[in-house]
Coordinates of C-alpha atoms in Angstrom, one line a residue:
M1 CA -0.1 0.0 0.0
S2 CA 1.3 3.5 -1.0
T3 CA 2.3 5.4 2.1
T4 CA 0.9 8.6 0.5
T5 CA -2.5 7.2 0.1
A6 CA -3.1 5.6 3.4
F7 CA -3.8 7.6 6.6
T8 CA -0.7 7.2 8.9
Q9 CA -1.1 7.0 12.5
E10 CA -0.1 10.5 12.8
A11 CA -2.6 11.6 10.0
A12 CA -5.2 9.8 11.9
R13 CA -4.1 11.6 15.2
V14 CA -4.6 14.9 13.2
V15 CA -7.8 14.3 11.9
S16 CA -9.1 13.1 14.9
H17 CA -8.9 16.7 16.2
S18 CA -10.6 18.1 13.3
H19 CA -14.4 17.0 14.0
S20 CA -14.8 19.9 16.3
R21 CA -13.1 22.4 14.0
V22 CA -15.3 21.3 11.1
A23 CA -18.6 21.9 13.3
S24 CA -17.4 25.3 14.7
L25 CA -16.4 26.9 11.2
A26 CA -19.6 25.6 9.7
R27 CA -21.9 27.2 12.4
Q28 CA -19.7 30.4 12.4
L29 CA -20.4 30.8 8.7
I30 CA -24.1 29.9 8.9
R31 CA -24.5 32.3 11.4
I32 CA -23.9 35.0 9.1
E33 CA -26.9 35.9 6.8
S34 CA -25.4 36.1 3.4
I35 CA -28.1 36.0 1.2
T36 CA -27.0 36.7 -2.5
P37 CA -25.0 39.0 -3.1
N38 CA -24.0 39.7 0.5
D39 CA -21.1 37.9 1.7
G40 CA -21.3 39.4 5.2
G41 CA -17.7 38.5 6.3
C42 CA -17.9 35.0 5.8
Q43 CA -14.7 35.1 3.5
A44 CA -12.7 37.2 5.9
I45 CA -13.3 34.3 8.4
V46 CA -12.0 32.0 5.9
R47 CA -9.0 34.3 4.8
N48 CA -8.1 34.5 8.3
R49 CA -7.6 30.7 8.4
L50 CA -5.7 30.4 5.5
E51 CA -3.4 33.3 5.7
K52 CA -2.1 31.4 9.0
L53 CA -1.5 28.4 6.5
G54 CA 0.7 30.7 4.2
F55 CA -2.0 31.3 1.7
I56 CA -1.8 34.7 0.1
C57 CA -5.3 36.1 -0.2
E58 CA -6.8 38.8 -2.5
T59 CA -10.1 40.1 -2.4
M60 CA -11.9 40.9 -5.7
K61 CA -14.8 43.2 -5.7
F62 CA -17.0 43.3 -8.8
A63 CA -20.3 45.6 -8.6
D64 CA -21.8 44.3 -5.3
V65 CA -20.3 41.1 -5.2
T66 CA -17.1 40.0 -3.1
N67 CA -14.7 37.3 -4.3
L68 CA -11.6 35.9 -2.6
W69 CA -8.8 34.3 -4.6
A70 CA -6.1 32.6 -2.2
H71 CA -3.1 30.6 -3.2
R72 CA -0.2 28.7 -2.0
G73 CA 2.9 27.8 -3.7
D74 CA 4.1 29.1 -7.1
V75 CA 0.8 29.0 -9.0
F76 CA 2.7 29.6 -12.1
N77 CA 5.4 26.9 -12.0
S78 CA 4.5 24.3 -9.3
K79 CA 2.2 22.0 -11.1
P80 CA -0.6 20.8 -10.6
L81 CA -2.6 23.8 -9.4
I82 CA -5.4 22.4 -7.7
V83 CA -8.2 24.6 -6.8
F84 CA -11.1 24.4 -4.6
A85 CA -14.0 26.7 -5.7
G86 CA -17.1 27.4 -3.5
H87 CA -19.7 30.1 -2.6
T88 CA -20.6 31.9 0.6
D89 CA -23.9 33.2 -0.6
V90 CA -26.9 31.4 0.2
V91 CA -30.7 31.5 -1.0
P92 CA -33.3 33.2 1.4
S93 CA -34.6 31.0 4.3
G94 CA -38.2 31.6 3.2
P95 CA -40.9 31.7 6.4
T96 CA -38.7 31.4 9.4
E97 CA -41.6 30.1 11.3
E98 CA -41.5 26.9 9.2
W99 CA -38.1 26.2 10.5
E100 CA -37.8 23.6 13.5
H101 CA -34.5 25.8 14.4
P102 CA -33.9 29.4 13.2
P103 CA -32.2 29.4 9.9
F104 CA -29.2 31.5 10.8
D105 CA -28.5 30.5 14.3
G106 CA -26.3 27.4 13.3
I107 CA -28.0 24.9 16.0
I108 CA -26.4 21.4 16.4
D109 CA -29.0 19.2 17.9
D110 CA -28.7 16.1 20.0
Q111 CA -28.4 13.9 17.3
N112 CA -25.1 15.9 16.1
V113 CA -26.9 17.4 13.3
L114 CA -26.2 21.1 12.2
H115 CA -29.2 23.1 11.1
G116 CA -29.2 26.4 9.0
R117 CA -29.3 28.0 5.7
G118 CA -26.0 26.9 4.0
A119 CA -25.6 23.9 5.9
V120 CA -25.4 22.0 2.6
D121 CA -25.2 24.3 0.0
M122 CA -22.4 25.1 0.7
K123 CA -20.9 26.5 4.0
G124 CA -20.3 23.1 5.3
G125 CA -18.4 22.3 2.3
I126 CA -16.3 25.4 2.8
A127 CA -15.5 24.3 6.4
A128 CA -14.6 20.7 5.5
F129 CA -12.0 21.8 2.7
V130 CA -10.5 24.5 5.3
V131 CA -10.3 21.9 7.9
A132 CA -8.8 19.4 5.3
L133 CA -6.2 21.9 4.3
E134 CA -5.1 22.5 7.8
D135 CA -4.7 18.9 8.5
F136 CA -3.0 18.5 5.3
L137 CA -0.4 21.3 5.6
Q138 CA 0.5 20.3 9.3
L139 CA 2.0 17.0 8.2
N140 CA 2.9 17.8 4.6
P141 CA 4.1 21.6 4.5
D142 CA 6.5 20.8 1.7
H143 CA 4.0 19.1 -0.7
S144 CA 4.4 19.3 -4.5
G145 CA 2.3 21.8 -6.6
S146 CA 0.3 24.5 -5.7
I147 CA -3.4 24.9 -4.1
G148 CA -5.7 27.7 -4.8
I149 CA -9.3 28.7 -3.3
I150 CA -11.8 30.8 -5.1
L151 CA -14.8 31.6 -3.2
T152 CA -17.8 34.0 -4.4
S153 CA -20.9 35.6 -3.0
D154 CA -22.6 35.4 -6.5
E155 CA -23.3 31.8 -7.0
E156 CA -27.1 31.6 -6.1
G157 CA -27.8 34.8 -8.1
P158 CA -27.0 35.8 -11.7
A159 CA -23.4 34.6 -11.3
K160 CA -22.1 37.5 -13.6
F161 CA -19.8 39.2 -11.2
G162 CA -18.4 36.1 -9.3
T163 CA -16.4 33.1 -10.3
K164 CA -16.8 34.0 -14.0
L165 CA -14.9 37.2 -13.4
V166 CA -12.4 36.0 -11.0
V167 CA -11.1 33.0 -13.6
Q168 CA -10.9 35.6 -16.3
E169 CA -8.8 37.6 -14.1
L170 CA -6.7 34.9 -13.5
T171 CA -6.4 33.9 -16.9
K172 CA -5.3 37.4 -17.8
A173 CA -2.5 36.9 -15.2
G174 CA -1.1 33.7 -16.9
I175 CA -2.6 31.5 -14.2
Q176 CA -3.7 28.1 -15.5
I177 CA -5.8 26.1 -13.2
D178 CA -4.9 22.3 -13.9
M179 CA -7.7 20.5 -11.7
S180 CA -10.7 21.7 -9.7
I181 CA -12.9 20.7 -6.8
V182 CA -16.2 22.3 -6.5
G183 CA -17.8 21.8 -3.0
E184 CA -21.3 21.8 -4.4
P185 CA -23.6 19.1 -2.6
S186 CA -23.1 16.4 -5.0
S187 CA -23.8 13.2 -3.1
R188 CA -27.4 11.4 -2.9
D189 CA -27.7 9.3 0.1
K190 CA -24.1 9.3 1.6
V191 CA -21.3 11.4 1.4
G192 CA -19.1 10.4 -1.8
D193 CA -21.7 8.1 -3.2
T194 CA -21.7 10.5 -6.3
I195 CA -19.3 12.6 -8.0
K196 CA -20.4 14.9 -10.6
I197 CA -18.1 15.3 -13.4
G198 CA -20.3 17.4 -15.7
R199 CA -23.3 19.6 -16.2
R200 CA -25.5 20.1 -18.9
G201 CA -25.9 23.6 -20.7
S202 CA -28.5 25.8 -20.2
V203 CA -29.7 28.8 -22.5
G204 CA -33.4 30.5 -22.8
G205 CA -35.1 33.5 -23.4
D206 CA -38.2 35.3 -24.4
L207 CA -39.8 34.6 -27.9
I208 CA -41.9 37.5 -28.8
I209 CA -44.5 37.0 -31.8
K210 CA -46.0 40.0 -33.2
G211 CA -49.5 40.3 -34.7
I212 CA -52.1 42.7 -35.4
Q213 CA -54.6 43.7 -32.4
G214 CA -58.4 43.8 -33.3
H215 CA -62.0 42.4 -32.8
V216 CA -62.8 39.2 -32.4
A217 CA -65.7 39.6 -34.9
Y218 CA -63.4 41.1 -37.7
P219 CA -60.5 38.4 -37.7
H220 CA -59.6 39.3 -41.3
Q221 CA -58.7 42.7 -40.2
S222 CA -56.4 41.3 -37.5
L223 CA -53.6 38.7 -37.1
N224 CA -53.7 36.5 -34.3
P225 CA -50.2 35.7 -33.0
I226 CA -51.3 32.8 -31.0
H227 CA -52.9 31.2 -33.8
E228 CA -50.0 31.9 -36.1
S229 CA -47.3 30.4 -33.5
L230 CA -49.1 27.2 -32.9
G231 CA -47.4 25.4 -35.5
A232 CA -44.0 26.8 -35.0
L233 CA -44.1 25.8 -31.2
K234 CA -45.4 22.4 -32.2
D235 CA -42.2 22.0 -34.1
L236 CA -40.1 23.2 -31.7
V237 CA -41.4 20.8 -28.9
E238 CA -41.2 18.0 -31.2
M239 CA -37.6 18.7 -32.4
T240 CA -34.8 15.9 -32.0
W241 CA -32.3 18.5 -31.1
D242 CA -29.4 15.9 -30.9
N243 CA -28.9 12.4 -29.6
G244 CA -26.9 13.4 -26.5
T245 CA -23.5 11.8 -25.8
D246 CA -22.3 8.9 -23.9
D247 CA -22.6 10.8 -20.5
F248 CA -25.3 12.8 -21.4
G249 CA -29.0 12.7 -22.4
P250 CA -30.5 14.3 -25.6
T251 CA -30.9 18.2 -25.5
T252 CA -34.6 19.2 -24.3
F253 CA -36.6 22.0 -25.3
Q254 CA -39.4 23.4 -22.8
I255 CA -41.9 26.0 -22.9
S256 CA -42.4 27.3 -19.1
N257 CA -44.8 30.4 -19.8
I258 CA -46.9 31.9 -22.5
N259 CA -48.6 35.3 -21.9
S260 CA -50.9 36.9 -24.4
G261 CA -54.1 39.1 -24.7
T262 CA -55.6 42.0 -23.1
G263 CA -57.8 40.4 -20.8
A264 CA -60.7 41.2 -22.6
R265 CA -62.6 38.2 -24.5
N266 CA -63.5 40.1 -27.4
V267 CA -60.1 41.4 -28.2
I268 CA -57.6 39.5 -30.6
P269 CA -54.2 40.1 -29.1
G270 CA -51.5 42.1 -30.8
I271 CA -48.5 40.3 -29.2
K272 CA -47.5 37.0 -27.4
T273 CA -44.7 36.2 -25.4
T274 CA -43.3 32.6 -24.6
M275 CA -40.7 32.0 -22.2
F276 CA -38.5 28.8 -23.2
N277 CA -35.6 26.9 -22.3
F278 CA -33.0 24.4 -23.6
R279 CA -31.1 22.1 -21.4
Y280 CA -28.4 21.1 -23.9
S281 CA -25.6 18.2 -24.1
P282 CA -22.2 19.0 -25.3
A283 CA -23.4 17.4 -28.7
S284 CA -24.7 21.0 -29.3
T285 CA -24.1 24.2 -28.9
E286 CA -25.6 27.4 -28.0
E287 CA -25.1 28.9 -31.6
S288 CA -26.4 25.8 -33.2
L289 CA -29.6 25.9 -31.1
R290 CA -30.3 29.5 -31.6
S291 CA -29.7 29.1 -35.5
R292 CA -32.0 26.0 -35.7
M293 CA -34.7 27.5 -33.4
E294 CA -34.6 30.8 -35.8
K295 CA -35.0 28.8 -38.9
I296 CA -38.1 27.1 -37.7
L297 CA -39.4 30.4 -36.9
E298 CA -38.8 31.8 -40.4
K299 CA -40.1 28.6 -41.9
H300 CA -43.5 29.8 -40.5
S301 CA -43.1 33.4 -41.6
L302 CA -43.5 34.6 -38.4
N303 CA -42.9 38.2 -37.1
Y304 CA -40.8 37.7 -34.2
E305 CA -38.0 38.9 -31.8
I306 CA -36.1 36.5 -29.3
D307 CA -34.6 38.1 -26.1
W308 CA -31.8 35.7 -25.3
H309 CA -31.0 35.4 -21.7
E310 CA -26.9 34.8 -20.9
A311 CA -26.3 31.2 -21.3
C312 CA -24.8 28.7 -18.9
L313 CA -22.1 26.6 -20.8
P314 CA -21.8 22.7 -20.4
Y315 CA -18.8 20.9 -19.1
E316 CA -17.6 17.4 -19.0
T317 CA -14.7 15.9 -17.5
D318 CA -13.3 12.6 -18.9
R319 CA -13.8 9.8 -16.5
S320 CA -10.4 8.3 -17.1
S321 CA -8.9 11.6 -15.9
H322 CA -6.2 11.7 -13.2
L323 CA -8.7 13.9 -10.8
V324 CA -11.7 11.6 -11.2
E325 CA -9.7 8.4 -10.6
Q326 CA -8.2 9.8 -7.5
A327 CA -11.4 11.2 -6.3
L328 CA -13.1 7.8 -6.5
A329 CA -10.1 6.0 -4.8
S330 CA -10.3 8.6 -2.3
V331 CA -13.9 8.1 -1.6
F332 CA -13.5 4.3 -1.3
E333 CA -10.5 4.5 0.9
V334 CA -12.3 6.9 3.4
T335 CA -15.9 5.2 3.2
G336 CA -15.3 2.0 2.1
A337 CA -18.1 2.5 -0.8
E338 CA -17.6 2.9 -4.4
G339 CA -18.5 6.3 -5.6
A340 CA -20.8 6.8 -8.7
L341 CA -20.1 9.2 -11.7
C342 CA -22.7 11.6 -12.6
T343 CA -23.6 14.3 -14.9
S344 CA -26.9 16.0 -14.2
G345 CA -29.7 15.3 -16.5
G346 CA -27.6 12.8 -18.4
K347 CA -27.5 8.9 -18.8
L348 CA -25.2 8.5 -15.6
N349 CA -27.7 10.5 -13.4
H350 CA -30.2 8.5 -11.3
F351 CA -32.1 11.5 -9.9
S352 CA -33.0 13.8 -13.0
S353 CA -35.0 16.3 -11.2
F354 CA -31.7 17.5 -10.0
Q355 CA -30.6 19.4 -12.9
S356 CA -29.1 22.8 -11.8
T357 CA -25.9 24.5 -12.9
S358 CA -22.6 25.3 -11.0
D359 CA -19.6 27.4 -11.2
G360 CA -17.8 24.6 -12.6
R361 CA -18.8 25.8 -15.8
F362 CA -16.8 29.0 -15.6
L363 CA -13.6 27.0 -14.5
A364 CA -14.0 24.5 -17.5
A365 CA -14.7 27.4 -19.9
A366 CA -11.1 28.9 -18.8
G367 CA -9.5 26.0 -19.7
C368 CA -9.5 23.5 -16.6
S369 CA -10.0 20.2 -18.3
Q370 CA -10.4 18.3 -14.8
V371 CA -13.2 19.6 -12.7
I372 CA -15.4 17.8 -10.5
E373 CA -18.0 18.4 -7.8
L374 CA -17.8 16.4 -4.4
G375 CA -19.7 17.5 -1.6
P376 CA -22.4 16.3 0.9
S377 CA -25.8 14.8 0.1
H378 CA -28.1 17.5 -1.6
K379 CA -31.2 16.0 -0.1
T380 CA -31.9 19.3 2.1
I381 CA -30.8 21.6 -0.5
H382 CA -32.7 25.1 -0.5
K383 CA -35.4 23.6 1.8
V384 CA -36.8 24.7 4.8
D385 CA -34.7 22.8 7.7
E386 CA -31.7 22.4 5.5
H387 CA -29.2 20.4 7.7
V388 CA -26.4 18.3 7.7
A389 CA -24.8 15.6 10.1
I390 CA -21.6 16.7 11.5
E391 CA -20.5 13.1 10.9
D392 CA -21.0 13.8 7.2
L393 CA -18.9 17.0 7.3
Q394 CA -16.0 15.2 8.8
V395 CA -15.9 12.5 6.5
L396 CA -15.9 15.0 3.4
A397 CA -13.2 16.9 5.0
D398 CA -11.4 13.2 5.3
I399 CA -12.0 12.7 1.8
Y400 CA -10.6 16.2 0.7
N401 CA -7.6 15.4 2.8
N402 CA -6.9 12.2 1.2
L403 CA -7.5 13.7 -2.2
L404 CA -5.0 16.1 -1.6
E405 CA -2.4 13.4 -0.5
R406 CA -3.0 11.6 -3.8
L407 CA -2.5 14.6 -5.8
L408 CA 0.2 16.4 -4.4
L409 CA 2.2 13.9 -2.7
P410 CA 4.7 11.7 -4.7
S411 CA 3.7 8.2 -5.0
T412 CA 6.0 5.4 -3.5
E413 CA 4.0 2.7 -5.4
E414 CA 5.9 0.3 -7.8
H415 CA 4.7 0.7 -11.3

C-alpha cells in the first residue's frame, strides 16, 4: 500500500482533532445571513484561517459581489495547481416560522446534526475543505504542486460578477488551473456516493410573436399571434435537437410560460410572449440551437423577436482523468464504498430532477480540463430545515484530505 494514500497513525491523530473544528467553522459561517450577493464577512473568516497556513489572499470586488482568491505555492510553475471553488452566499430562508430551528442560528441538535441555511449549500463544504487543508499542511508543508481557493458571493444569483470574472482575471495574469474541486452538494444519500463530472448547458429567453390587434368579430382585419405561432411551437417541442453523448441525455426544449391577450374576451391580441429554455448536452452548442430555432420560426413566416438570456455553458470531465480516478479512490478509502459518476440530466444520472448549474462551468470554460463536484448530500438543499450531519462533514473533510495526499504527494507505489 502506498504511504501517500493511506492515513498514517500521525495523520489519523491529526484528523481526530478536526471534528470539532469542522463543526465550529460551519456554525460560524451559517450564523452570517449572507443572502446573495451579500458575503457578510464569511470570506474574511476563511481568509484569516488560510493566511495562517501561508496562503496569499486577494479580495476581488466586482459590482456588489465579494470574491476571494487565495493561493499557496508558485501557481505559475508548481504543478499541478489544484483549486477548490465554492460560494459563501445562500438563498433566502423562506418563512422562518416554518423552520424547526432558526435558519441562521447554526444549531447542533442532540443527534449531532447541524441546522441552518447553507449547512449543505455550501458553507459545510467550505468548512470541510478548510479543515482538510489545515490537517494536510500540518503534516505535509513541503508538498508538490500548488493550491488555490476561489470563493464568491454570487453563485446563487445571476453569477455575473463572481467566479466567472475571477477566473478571467486569473487567465489574464497567466494562471492556468489544472484541476478543480467544486464543493457543491453532489452526493445523494451518503457522502461521496456520487461525484459530478459534468453539467448540461442551459440557454433560454423570451420569444415575442407580433400580430395585429383587433376585434374578434373581424379576424380578417387582425393577425392573431397565438394562432400564427401554434405550428412553430409544435415543431420546436417535437424537434430532436441531438441524441446526447455517452454521458449526457439528448438536449431538451421546454416552454415554461405563455402570455398574451388584454384580458378582454372580444380582443384579438397583438403580441404573444413565450418563455422557453434549452437544457443542452455537449452534442449541441448555444449557437447551433439559436440558429435552428430561428430557422423554424422563419419557416412559419412569423414576425418575431427573441430576447436571449445569458447561457450557462455545459462541461464534461473525462471519467478516466487523473482527478476523477483519484477522487473515486479517496471516496473508497475513506468510506469503504464505491462512488458513482454523474452528469446532471444525463445518462449517468439517477435523479434527473436535480438539473441545476454550478460554477464548474466557468472553470472549465477557462481551460481547466479536470473539474469535479464533490460535496455532501443534496437532499435538503434550498429547503426549509436545511441540515447536515456533523459526521458527514467530517467524512467529507477526510475525503478532501486524502485526495490532496494523492494529488500532491509523490507516490511510492511500484509501477
